[in-house]
Amino acid sequence: MKPTEFSKIKIGSTYRRPLVMVGACVIVICVCVSAAWDSWRARNLALQGNNRELSSISSALAEQAARSLQEIQLILRRTSVTANVPQQIQIPDKAIEDFLKREVADVPQIRELSIFDAAGNRIASSEPPGQPDIDIAPREYFRQIQHSAPGATVISQPLKSLADSKPTFAVAIGMWDSAGHFQGAVRALVEDDYFERFYREVDLGRGTQIQLSLDDGVPVVAFSRELDPGDTADLQSAQRIVTGFPLRVTVSRDRRVVLADWHDSFITALVRTSSISLLVAVLALALARQMRRQQTLAERLHSSEQRWRAVFENAPIGVVVLRTAGQFIASNPAFQHMVGYSGIELAKLNAIEISHEEDARGIQGQIARLIGGDIVTARFEQRFVHRDGTMIWTDISIARVSSSEYRLEQSSGHEDVLVATLEDVTQRRLSEIERSRLEAQLMQAQKLEALGTFAGGIAHDFNNILGAILGYGERALHALDARTPAHRYIEQVMNAGNRARSLVERILTFSRSGMVARLPVRLSPVVAETIDLLEARVPAGIGIVLRMKAGDIVVMGDPTHIHQVVMNLCSNALHAMPHGGTLTVALERVHLAETASLTSGLIGPGDFARLCVADTGVGMDAALIERIFNPFFTTRGAGEGTGLGLSLVDSIAREYGGAVSVISAPGNGSRFEVFLPVSSEVAPDVVHEPAALPQGDGQVVLVVDDERALVSLAEELLAELGYEPVGFQSSSAAWEAFASDPERFDAVISDQTMPELSGLELAARVRQIRPTIPVILCSGYGTPELEKKAIEAGVRMLLRKPLQQIDIARALHQIFAG
């Protein structure tokens, strides 16, 4: 009521005293009722406003605690996977300690990161060397880890560090082997002051308390301002669960502090109603007090806004406020740094404009569901395009806030808004992609190994069949007149048999089951010779460029393998240029300073020979590149290729300890680079064999093979070479013949795979009687293990089936010539 109105009522009372009394009574009653109503309403508003403030602050603090602990949890899990902690360890691994120090270097909330064995003894720590031994076996949280599920995170009650007795609490996870046995634990000691400093900077005012406690109510971190920690009789509190952890954040404030202003207003109302004679003065005083109270409330509202702004600005994750159409209303520095735009620039943009084009439709659908009320909150992964063009993966949690809770300053109507939190998960996504790529390489290697085992398994029988075909075919060819049709027919049989022999050799090489005696090989002459052979069948319109910059570089291997690698790569390149082009073959020496990830695997560091075969043909897309090393995969038509060429190249490169890199794009040609480790060995000079077959001098040779046709063939070939062959189809019968007269025989030629006695077993028995007799072992399915066993058994020479007369002649000549 204004003073002028009160004056009019006072003047009128002279004439109408009863009316004045009634009016005065009415005024007194109205004032009393009004005062009581204002007092009750002010009390409720104070409590409600305080409750909203405490709820908002507890939510923000719970989110902050969750993010901090999630970062610790990520470090613990990464450490448990990286650190290979054995059951017993005496000296800590320096690499593990350096790893632990790097993990905690930029994480202020971690005081110490340690690894403990299954008995609770510390075996590695991020602390400097020389720390006393620590045993956490008596700790309650260590027992909880032992009985928890693998991967579970355990948070301890408040404790004092065993190293320096400072207050702290522990966050730990267990380490388990593949059989589910407990191997130890990774523990992080959290800086107690980290959370307390953060709570102090929030500055909630006097009479407040912030407490981070376990689910059972045990406080882990507590901070209070002008409040006795034991005084909890009249506190107004708000509590939020820390997502993903057995923790709660409780923010409390003394009701006496909250209602202090209300008490003042209540007393004022009493004074106002009791001082009706001084109504004007009381009303003026009440008005002044009311204005001061509004100012105080405004200041407190501003202070509350500043506290919320501090949380908003300093949050470690991105926080944005959006209109329902996607325009940015507000964004914190974390999000601005994430996408590379300032707050002013974002205010002029729409979220869709900086989203990845493939994800734009998805985020529009999520926003539509939020606006339509189908869901309250949504969480999904979203890609943004950074200002510099790079792609940023984010984990988004977004919710709709109604207009009754958030009013836009520049909006006259009621408009809901969207509030989103965003975490940058780009590194995690890149790690997942890299892991998927490595898993694909592992599956490819397993598939090649399985196919190789199958391919090698049939080689023995197939080579025996080829041995008879080629051997008797060769004899028939020599026995026929070259002018007869039969001679031409036999030539075609020999050509087909030789192609089959070449195919078996490629299968054996692919399966890594061939003879793998490693010898120093000069690469340059082998590559040059292969290109000379290739030039004779290069189609018209294709030019060959040869660049040999490797000098006299040597690798440990087989010249035939190197020839197959070059020939297969060049054949594929010619096939990829049906309309002509340029084939470039280059050989050079390179040094890799660190491990490199190539298309077919990891290599390095070290010195390597890099063989590059590039074409200007049709090129390949990424999907085709993933399949080119698969066995029997080919892009050629039926009958034009076996699909083993690139599989063979990959197999040889892996066998030599190297790898293959493929760079190609549709329409831009292909570039294959084969990396082979360089050897310091010296390659021997090439020795040219004489044109005529070396002859024997009547030496008696024991021939053993379970194939009757091969025994007969070997006897005929040896007889023509001047030897006296004695053949057996049974290895047991051959052993009995040798045991009855050991001095009769000058050499033994035996198959390896036989039903009674294997070739190695027969050689061992023979050498027990005559240690000096030379033994030649033949096999259609040779392996490195067989080669090793043959050397240990004293076998003089290991030959691969199918054999030709020149192979037997040279082998016997080398043995008898010493």
CSV table of C-alpha atoms in Angstrom, one decimal, residues 251-624:
chain,number,residue,atom,x,y,z
A,251,VAL,CA,26.1,-32.2,-1.5
A,252,SER,CA,24.6,-30.9,1.8
A,253,ARG,CA,23.8,-27.5,3.2
A,254,ASP,CA,22.7,-26.5,6.7
A,255,ARG,CA,19.0,-25.6,6.7
A,256,ARG,CA,19.7,-22.8,9.2
A,257,VAL,CA,21.9,-21.2,6.6
A,258,VAL,CA,19.3,-21.7,3.8
A,259,LEU,CA,16.5,-20.3,6.0
A,260,ALA,CA,18.5,-17.4,7.6
A,261,ASP,CA,16.9,-14.8,5.3
A,262,TRP,CA,13.5,-16.4,5.8
A,263,HIS,CA,13.9,-16.0,9.5
A,264,ASP,CA,14.6,-12.4,9.1
A,265,SER,CA,11.5,-11.9,6.9
A,266,PHE,CA,9.4,-13.7,9.5
A,267,ILE,CA,10.6,-11.4,12.3
A,268,THR,CA,10.0,-8.4,10.0
A,269,ALA,CA,6.4,-9.6,9.4
A,270,LEU,CA,5.8,-9.9,13.2
A,271,VAL,CA,7.2,-6.4,13.8
A,272,ARG,CA,5.1,-5.1,10.9
A,273,THR,CA,1.8,-6.6,12.2
A,274,SER,CA,2.6,-5.6,15.8
A,275,SER,CA,3.4,-2.0,14.8
A,276,ILE,CA,0.1,-1.1,13.1
A,277,SER,CA,0.3,2.4,14.4
A,278,LEU,CA,3.5,2.9,12.4
A,279,LEU,CA,2.1,1.2,9.4
A,280,VAL,CA,3.7,3.5,6.9
A,281,ALA,CA,7.1,3.2,8.5
A,282,VAL,CA,6.8,-0.5,8.8
A,283,LEU,CA,5.6,-0.8,5.2
A,284,ALA,CA,8.5,1.4,4.0
A,285,LEU,CA,10.9,-0.7,6.1
A,286,ALA,CA,9.3,-3.9,4.8
A,287,LEU,CA,9.6,-2.6,1.2
A,288,ALA,CA,13.3,-1.7,1.8
A,289,ARG,CA,13.9,-5.1,3.3
A,290,GLN,CA,12.0,-6.7,0.5
A,291,MET,CA,14.2,-5.0,-2.1
A,292,ARG,CA,17.3,-5.9,-0.2
A,293,ARG,CA,16.1,-9.5,0.0
A,294,GLN,CA,15.5,-9.5,-3.8
A,295,GLN,CA,18.9,-8.1,-4.4
A,296,THR,CA,20.4,-10.8,-2.1
A,297,LEU,CA,18.5,-13.5,-4.0
A,298,ALA,CA,19.7,-12.0,-7.3
A,299,GLU,CA,23.2,-12.0,-6.0
A,300,ARG,CA,22.9,-15.6,-4.9
A,301,LEU,CA,21.3,-16.5,-8.2
A,302,HIS,CA,24.3,-14.9,-10.0
A,303,SER,CA,26.7,-16.7,-7.7
A,304,SER,CA,24.9,-20.0,-8.5
A,305,GLU,CA,25.2,-19.2,-12.2
A,306,GLN,CA,28.9,-18.5,-11.8
A,307,ARG,CA,29.4,-21.8,-10.0
A,308,TRP,CA,27.5,-23.6,-12.8
A,309,ARG,CA,29.6,-21.7,-15.4
A,310,ALA,CA,32.8,-22.8,-13.6
A,311,VAL,CA,31.7,-26.4,-13.9
A,312,PHE,CA,30.6,-25.9,-17.5
A,313,GLU,CA,33.8,-24.1,-18.6
A,314,ASN,CA,36.2,-26.5,-16.9
A,315,ALA,CA,34.5,-29.8,-17.6
A,316,PRO,CA,36.9,-32.3,-19.2
A,317,ILE,CA,34.4,-33.3,-21.8
A,318,GLY,CA,32.5,-31.3,-24.4
A,319,VAL,CA,29.1,-29.8,-23.3
A,320,VAL,CA,26.8,-28.1,-25.8
A,321,VAL,CA,23.3,-26.6,-25.7
A,322,LEU,CA,21.4,-26.8,-29.0
A,323,ARG,CA,18.1,-25.6,-30.4
A,324,THR,CA,15.8,-28.4,-31.6
A,325,ALA,CA,16.7,-27.4,-35.2
A,326,GLY,CA,20.4,-28.0,-34.4
A,327,GLN,CA,21.8,-24.4,-34.0
A,328,PHE,CA,24.4,-24.0,-31.2
A,329,ILE,CA,23.3,-21.9,-28.2
A,330,ALA,CA,26.3,-22.5,-26.0
A,331,SER,CA,29.4,-24.7,-26.1
A,332,ASN,CA,32.2,-25.2,-23.6
A,333,PRO,CA,36.0,-24.9,-24.4
A,334,ALA,CA,36.4,-28.7,-24.4
A,335,PHE,CA,34.0,-29.0,-27.3
A,336,GLN,CA,35.5,-26.0,-29.1
A,337,HIS,CA,38.9,-27.5,-28.9
A,338,MET,CA,37.5,-30.9,-30.0
A,339,VAL,CA,36.1,-29.5,-33.3
A,340,GLY,CA,38.5,-26.6,-33.8
A,341,TYR,CA,35.9,-23.8,-33.9
A,342,SER,CA,35.5,-20.9,-31.4
A,343,GLY,CA,32.3,-20.3,-29.5
A,344,ILE,CA,31.4,-17.3,-31.8
A,345,GLU,CA,31.9,-19.4,-34.9
A,346,LEU,CA,29.8,-22.3,-33.5
A,347,ALA,CA,26.9,-19.9,-32.7
A,348,LYS,CA,26.6,-19.3,-36.5
A,349,LEU,CA,26.7,-23.0,-37.4
A,350,ASN,CA,24.3,-25.9,-37.2
A,351,ALA,CA,25.4,-29.2,-35.7
A,352,ILE,CA,24.6,-30.9,-39.0
A,353,GLU,CA,27.1,-28.7,-40.9
A,354,ILE,CA,30.1,-30.0,-38.9
A,355,SER,CA,28.9,-33.6,-38.7
A,356,HIS,CA,30.2,-36.3,-41.0
A,357,GLU,CA,27.9,-36.6,-44.0
A,358,GLU,CA,27.3,-40.3,-43.4
A,359,ASP,CA,26.2,-39.6,-39.8
A,360,ALA,CA,24.0,-36.5,-40.5
A,361,ARG,CA,20.8,-38.6,-41.1
A,362,GLY,CA,21.4,-40.6,-37.9
A,363,ILE,CA,21.7,-37.6,-35.6
A,364,GLN,CA,18.6,-36.0,-37.2
A,365,GLY,CA,16.7,-39.2,-36.5
A,366,GLN,CA,17.8,-39.2,-32.8
A,367,ILE,CA,16.8,-35.5,-32.4
A,368,ALA,CA,13.4,-36.2,-33.9
A,369,ARG,CA,12.8,-39.0,-31.5
A,370,LEU,CA,13.8,-36.8,-28.5
A,371,ILE,CA,11.5,-34.0,-29.7
A,372,GLY,CA,8.7,-36.4,-30.4
A,373,GLY,CA,8.9,-37.7,-26.8
A,374,ASP,CA,9.7,-41.3,-27.9
A,375,ILE,CA,12.9,-41.3,-25.7
A,376,VAL,CA,14.1,-39.1,-22.9
A,377,THR,CA,17.8,-39.4,-23.5
A,378,ALA,CA,19.9,-40.9,-26.3
A,379,ARG,CA,23.5,-42.1,-26.5
A,380,PHE,CA,25.3,-42.8,-29.7
A,381,GLU,CA,28.5,-42.4,-31.5
A,382,GLN,CA,28.8,-39.4,-33.9
A,383,ARG,CA,31.6,-38.3,-36.2
A,384,PHE,CA,32.4,-34.6,-36.6
A,385,VAL,CA,34.7,-33.0,-39.1
A,386,HIS,CA,37.4,-30.9,-37.5
A,387,ARG,CA,38.1,-27.5,-38.9
A,388,ASP,CA,41.4,-28.9,-40.4
A,389,GLY,CA,39.4,-31.6,-42.2
A,390,THR,CA,40.2,-34.6,-39.9
A,391,MET,CA,37.5,-36.8,-38.6
A,392,ILE,CA,36.7,-36.8,-34.9
A,393,TRP,CA,34.8,-39.7,-33.3
A,394,THR,CA,32.7,-38.8,-30.2
A,395,ASP,CA,30.5,-40.6,-27.7
A,396,ILE,CA,27.4,-38.4,-27.3
A,397,SER,CA,24.8,-38.4,-24.5
A,398,ILE,CA,21.9,-36.0,-25.4
A,399,ALA,CA,18.7,-35.1,-23.5
A,400,ARG,CA,15.8,-32.7,-24.2
A,401,VAL,CA,15.2,-30.0,-21.6
A,402,SER,CA,11.7,-28.5,-21.5
A,403,SER,CA,11.1,-24.7,-21.8
A,404,SER,CA,9.8,-24.7,-18.2
A,405,GLU,CA,13.3,-25.5,-17.0
A,406,TYR,CA,15.4,-23.5,-19.5
A,407,ARG,CA,14.1,-20.3,-21.1
A,408,LEU,CA,15.9,-18.9,-24.1
A,409,GLU,CA,16.7,-15.2,-23.7
A,410,GLN,CA,15.9,-14.3,-27.3
A,411,SER,CA,12.8,-16.4,-27.6
A,412,SER,CA,9.4,-14.9,-26.9
A,413,GLY,CA,7.6,-18.3,-27.0
A,414,HIS,CA,8.2,-21.7,-25.4
A,415,GLU,CA,10.9,-23.7,-27.0
A,416,ASP,CA,12.6,-26.8,-25.7
A,417,VAL,CA,16.4,-27.2,-26.0
A,418,LEU,CA,18.9,-30.1,-26.3
A,419,VAL,CA,21.8,-30.5,-23.9
A,420,ALA,CA,24.6,-32.9,-24.9
A,421,THR,CA,27.8,-34.1,-23.5
A,422,LEU,CA,30.5,-35.4,-25.9
A,423,GLU,CA,33.6,-37.4,-25.2
A,424,ASP,CA,36.4,-37.7,-27.8
A,425,VAL,CA,36.9,-41.4,-28.6
A,426,THR,CA,38.9,-41.0,-31.8
A,427,GLN,CA,41.9,-42.8,-30.4
A,428,ARG,CA,39.9,-45.7,-29.2
A,429,ARG,CA,38.2,-46.1,-32.5
A,430,LEU,CA,41.5,-46.0,-34.3
A,431,SER,CA,42.8,-48.7,-31.9
A,432,GLU,CA,39.8,-50.8,-32.6
A,433,ILE,CA,40.3,-50.4,-36.4
A,434,GLU,CA,44.0,-51.4,-36.0
A,435,ARG,CA,43.0,-54.4,-33.9
A,436,SER,CA,40.5,-55.5,-36.5
A,437,ARG,CA,43.1,-55.3,-39.2
A,438,LEU,CA,45.6,-57.4,-37.2
A,439,GLU,CA,42.9,-59.9,-36.4
A,440,ALA,CA,42.1,-60.2,-40.2
A,441,GLN,CA,45.8,-60.7,-40.9
A,442,LEU,CA,45.9,-63.5,-38.2
A,443,MET,CA,42.8,-65.2,-39.8
A,444,GLN,CA,44.5,-65.0,-43.2
A,445,ALA,CA,47.7,-66.6,-41.8
A,446,GLN,CA,45.7,-69.4,-40.2
A,447,LYS,CA,43.8,-70.0,-43.4
A,448,LEU,CA,47.0,-70.1,-45.4
A,449,GLU,CA,48.5,-72.6,-42.9
A,450,ALA,CA,45.4,-74.9,-43.1
A,451,LEU,CA,45.4,-74.8,-46.9
A,452,GLY,CA,49.2,-75.4,-46.9
A,453,THR,CA,48.9,-78.4,-44.7
A,454,PHE,CA,46.2,-79.9,-47.0
A,455,ALA,CA,48.2,-79.1,-50.1
A,456,GLY,CA,51.4,-80.6,-48.7
A,457,GLY,CA,49.6,-83.8,-47.6
A,458,ILE,CA,48.8,-84.9,-51.1
A,459,ALA,CA,52.3,-84.1,-52.5
A,460,HIS,CA,53.9,-87.4,-51.7
A,461,ASP,CA,51.5,-89.6,-53.6
A,462,PHE,CA,51.2,-87.2,-56.5
A,463,ASN,CA,55.0,-86.9,-56.9
A,464,ASN,CA,55.2,-90.8,-56.9
A,465,ILE,CA,52.7,-90.8,-59.8
A,466,LEU,CA,54.5,-88.0,-61.6
A,467,GLY,CA,57.8,-89.8,-61.0
A,468,ALA,CA,56.6,-92.8,-63.0
A,469,ILE,CA,55.0,-90.7,-65.7
A,470,LEU,CA,58.0,-88.5,-66.3
A,471,GLY,CA,60.6,-91.3,-65.9
A,472,TYR,CA,59.0,-93.8,-68.3
A,473,GLY,CA,57.9,-90.9,-70.6
A,474,GLU,CA,61.6,-89.7,-70.8
A,475,ARG,CA,62.7,-93.2,-71.6
A,476,ALA,CA,60.0,-93.7,-74.2
A,477,LEU,CA,60.9,-90.3,-75.8
A,478,HIS,CA,64.5,-91.4,-76.1
A,479,ALA,CA,63.6,-94.7,-77.5
A,480,LEU,CA,61.4,-93.3,-80.3
A,481,ASP,CA,62.4,-91.8,-83.6
A,482,ALA,CA,61.8,-88.0,-83.4
A,483,ARG,CA,59.9,-88.2,-86.8
A,484,THR,CA,57.2,-90.6,-85.7
A,485,PRO,CA,53.8,-89.4,-84.4
A,486,ALA,CA,54.4,-91.4,-81.2
A,487,HIS,CA,57.4,-89.2,-80.4
A,488,ARG,CA,55.2,-86.1,-80.7
A,489,TYR,CA,52.5,-87.8,-78.5
A,490,ILE,CA,55.1,-88.6,-75.8
A,491,GLU,CA,56.4,-85.0,-75.9
A,492,GLN,CA,52.9,-83.8,-75.1
A,493,VAL,CA,52.8,-86.2,-72.2
A,494,MET,CA,56.2,-84.9,-70.9
A,495,ASN,CA,55.0,-81.3,-71.3
A,496,ALA,CA,51.9,-82.0,-69.3
A,497,GLY,CA,53.9,-83.9,-66.7
A,498,ASN,CA,56.4,-81.1,-66.3
A,499,ARG,CA,53.6,-78.6,-65.9
A,500,ALA,CA,52.1,-80.8,-63.2
A,501,ARG,CA,55.6,-81.1,-61.6
A,502,SER,CA,55.9,-77.3,-61.6
A,503,LEU,CA,52.4,-77.0,-60.1
A,504,VAL,CA,53.3,-79.4,-57.3
A,505,GLU,CA,56.5,-77.4,-56.6
A,506,ARG,CA,54.4,-74.2,-56.4
A,507,ILE,CA,52.0,-75.9,-54.0
A,508,LEU,CA,54.8,-77.2,-51.8
A,509,THR,CA,56.4,-73.7,-51.8
A,510,PHE,CA,53.0,-72.2,-50.9
A,511,SER,CA,52.5,-74.7,-48.1
A,512,ARG,CA,56.1,-74.1,-46.9
A,513,SER,CA,56.7,-77.8,-47.1
A,514,GLY,CA,59.4,-77.9,-49.7
A,515,MET,CA,63.1,-78.3,-49.2
A,516,VAL,CA,64.1,-75.1,-47.4
A,517,ALA,CA,67.9,-75.3,-47.3
A,518,ARG,CA,68.9,-71.7,-47.1
A,519,LEU,CA,71.9,-70.6,-49.2
A,520,PRO,CA,73.3,-67.1,-49.9
A,521,VAL,CA,71.7,-65.9,-53.1
A,522,ARG,CA,72.7,-62.8,-55.1
A,523,LEU,CA,69.4,-61.1,-56.0
A,524,SER,CA,70.5,-58.9,-58.9
A,525,PRO,CA,71.6,-61.8,-61.3
A,526,VAL,CA,68.4,-63.8,-60.5
A,527,VAL,CA,66.1,-60.8,-61.1
A,528,ALA,CA,68.0,-59.9,-64.3
A,529,GLU,CA,67.8,-63.5,-65.6
A,530,THR,CA,64.1,-63.7,-64.8
A,531,ILE,CA,63.4,-60.4,-66.7
A,532,ASP,CA,65.4,-61.8,-69.7
A,533,LEU,CA,63.2,-64.9,-69.8
A,534,LEU,CA,60.1,-62.7,-69.5
A,535,GLU,CA,61.0,-60.4,-72.3
A,536,ALA,CA,60.4,-63.2,-74.8
A,537,ARG,CA,56.7,-63.3,-74.0
A,538,VAL,CA,55.9,-59.7,-73.4
A,539,PRO,CA,52.9,-58.6,-75.5
A,540,ALA,CA,53.3,-55.8,-78.0
A,541,GLY,CA,52.7,-52.3,-76.6
A,542,ILE,CA,54.2,-53.0,-73.2
A,543,GLY,CA,57.6,-51.6,-72.3
A,544,ILE,CA,59.9,-52.9,-69.5
A,545,VAL,CA,62.0,-50.6,-67.3
A,546,LEU,CA,64.6,-52.3,-65.1
A,547,ARG,CA,66.3,-50.4,-62.3
A,548,MET,CA,69.0,-52.3,-60.4
A,549,LYS,CA,70.3,-50.1,-57.6
A,550,ALA,CA,71.0,-52.8,-54.9
A,551,GLY,CA,74.5,-53.7,-56.0
A,552,ASP,CA,75.8,-57.2,-54.9
A,553,ILE,CA,73.0,-57.7,-52.3
A,554,VAL,CA,72.5,-61.1,-50.8
A,555,VAL,CA,69.6,-62.9,-49.1
A,556,MET,CA,69.4,-66.3,-47.5
A,557,GLY,CA,67.1,-68.4,-49.6
A,558,ASP,CA,66.6,-70.4,-52.9
A,559,PRO,CA,67.2,-68.9,-56.3
A,560,THR,CA,64.1,-70.8,-57.6
A,561,HIS,CA,62.0,-69.0,-55.0
A,562,ILE,CA,63.3,-65.6,-56.0
A,563,HIS,CA,62.6,-66.5,-59.7
A,564,GLN,CA,59.0,-67.5,-58.8
A,565,VAL,CA,58.4,-64.3,-56.9
A,566,VAL,CA,59.6,-62.1,-59.8
A,567,MET,CA,57.9,-64.1,-62.5
A,568,ASN,CA,54.6,-64.2,-60.7
A,569,LEU,CA,54.5,-60.5,-60.0
A,570,CYS,CA,55.5,-59.6,-63.5
A,571,SER,CA,52.9,-62.1,-65.0
A,572,ASN,CA,50.2,-60.4,-63.0
A,573,ALA,CA,51.4,-57.0,-64.0
A,574,LEU,CA,51.3,-58.0,-67.7
A,575,HIS,CA,47.8,-59.4,-67.3
A,576,ALA,CA,46.7,-56.0,-65.7
A,577,MET,CA,47.7,-54.1,-68.8
A,578,PRO,CA,45.6,-55.5,-71.7
A,579,HIS,CA,45.9,-52.3,-73.7
A,580,GLY,CA,49.6,-51.8,-73.2
A,581,GLY,CA,51.6,-49.8,-70.7
A,582,THR,CA,54.9,-49.8,-68.8
A,583,LEU,CA,56.2,-52.6,-66.5
A,584,THR,CA,58.8,-51.2,-64.0
A,585,VAL,CA,61.0,-53.6,-62.0
A,586,ALA,CA,63.3,-52.1,-59.4
A,587,LEU,CA,65.7,-53.6,-56.8
A,588,GLU,CA,67.3,-51.6,-54.0
A,589,ARG,CA,68.6,-51.8,-50.5
A,590,VAL,CA,66.6,-50.0,-47.7
A,591,HIS,CA,67.0,-49.6,-44.0
A,592,LEU,CA,63.9,-49.6,-41.7
A,593,ALA,CA,64.6,-47.7,-38.5
A,594,GLU,CA,61.4,-49.1,-36.8
A,595,THR,CA,58.8,-51.7,-37.2
A,596,ALA,CA,56.6,-51.2,-40.3
A,597,SER,CA,53.1,-52.5,-40.9
A,598,LEU,CA,52.7,-53.7,-44.5
A,599,THR,CA,49.8,-55.3,-46.3
A,600,SER,CA,50.8,-58.8,-45.4
A,601,GLY,CA,52.3,-58.3,-42.0
A,602,LEU,CA,54.9,-56.5,-39.8
A,603,ILE,CA,58.6,-56.3,-40.5
A,604,GLY,CA,61.6,-54.5,-39.2
A,605,PRO,CA,63.6,-52.9,-38.1
A,606,GLY,CA,66.8,-53.7,-40.1
A,607,ASP,CA,68.2,-53.8,-43.6
A,608,PHE,CA,66.0,-55.2,-46.4
A,609,ALA,CA,66.1,-55.8,-50.1
A,610,ARG,CA,63.1,-54.1,-51.7
A,611,LEU,CA,61.9,-55.6,-54.9
A,612,CYS,CA,59.3,-53.3,-56.6
A,613,VAL,CA,57.1,-54.4,-59.5
A,614,ALA,CA,54.8,-51.6,-60.8
A,615,ASP,CA,52.5,-51.4,-63.7
A,616,THR,CA,50.3,-48.8,-65.3
A,617,GLY,CA,47.3,-51.1,-65.7
A,618,VAL,CA,43.7,-51.2,-64.4
A,619,GLY,CA,44.5,-51.1,-60.7
A,620,MET,CA,42.6,-52.6,-57.8
A,621,ASP,CA,40.2,-51.4,-55.2
A,622,ALA,CA,40.5,-52.0,-51.4
A,623,ALA,CA,38.1,-54.9,-51.4
A,624,LEU,CA,40.2,-56.7,-54.1
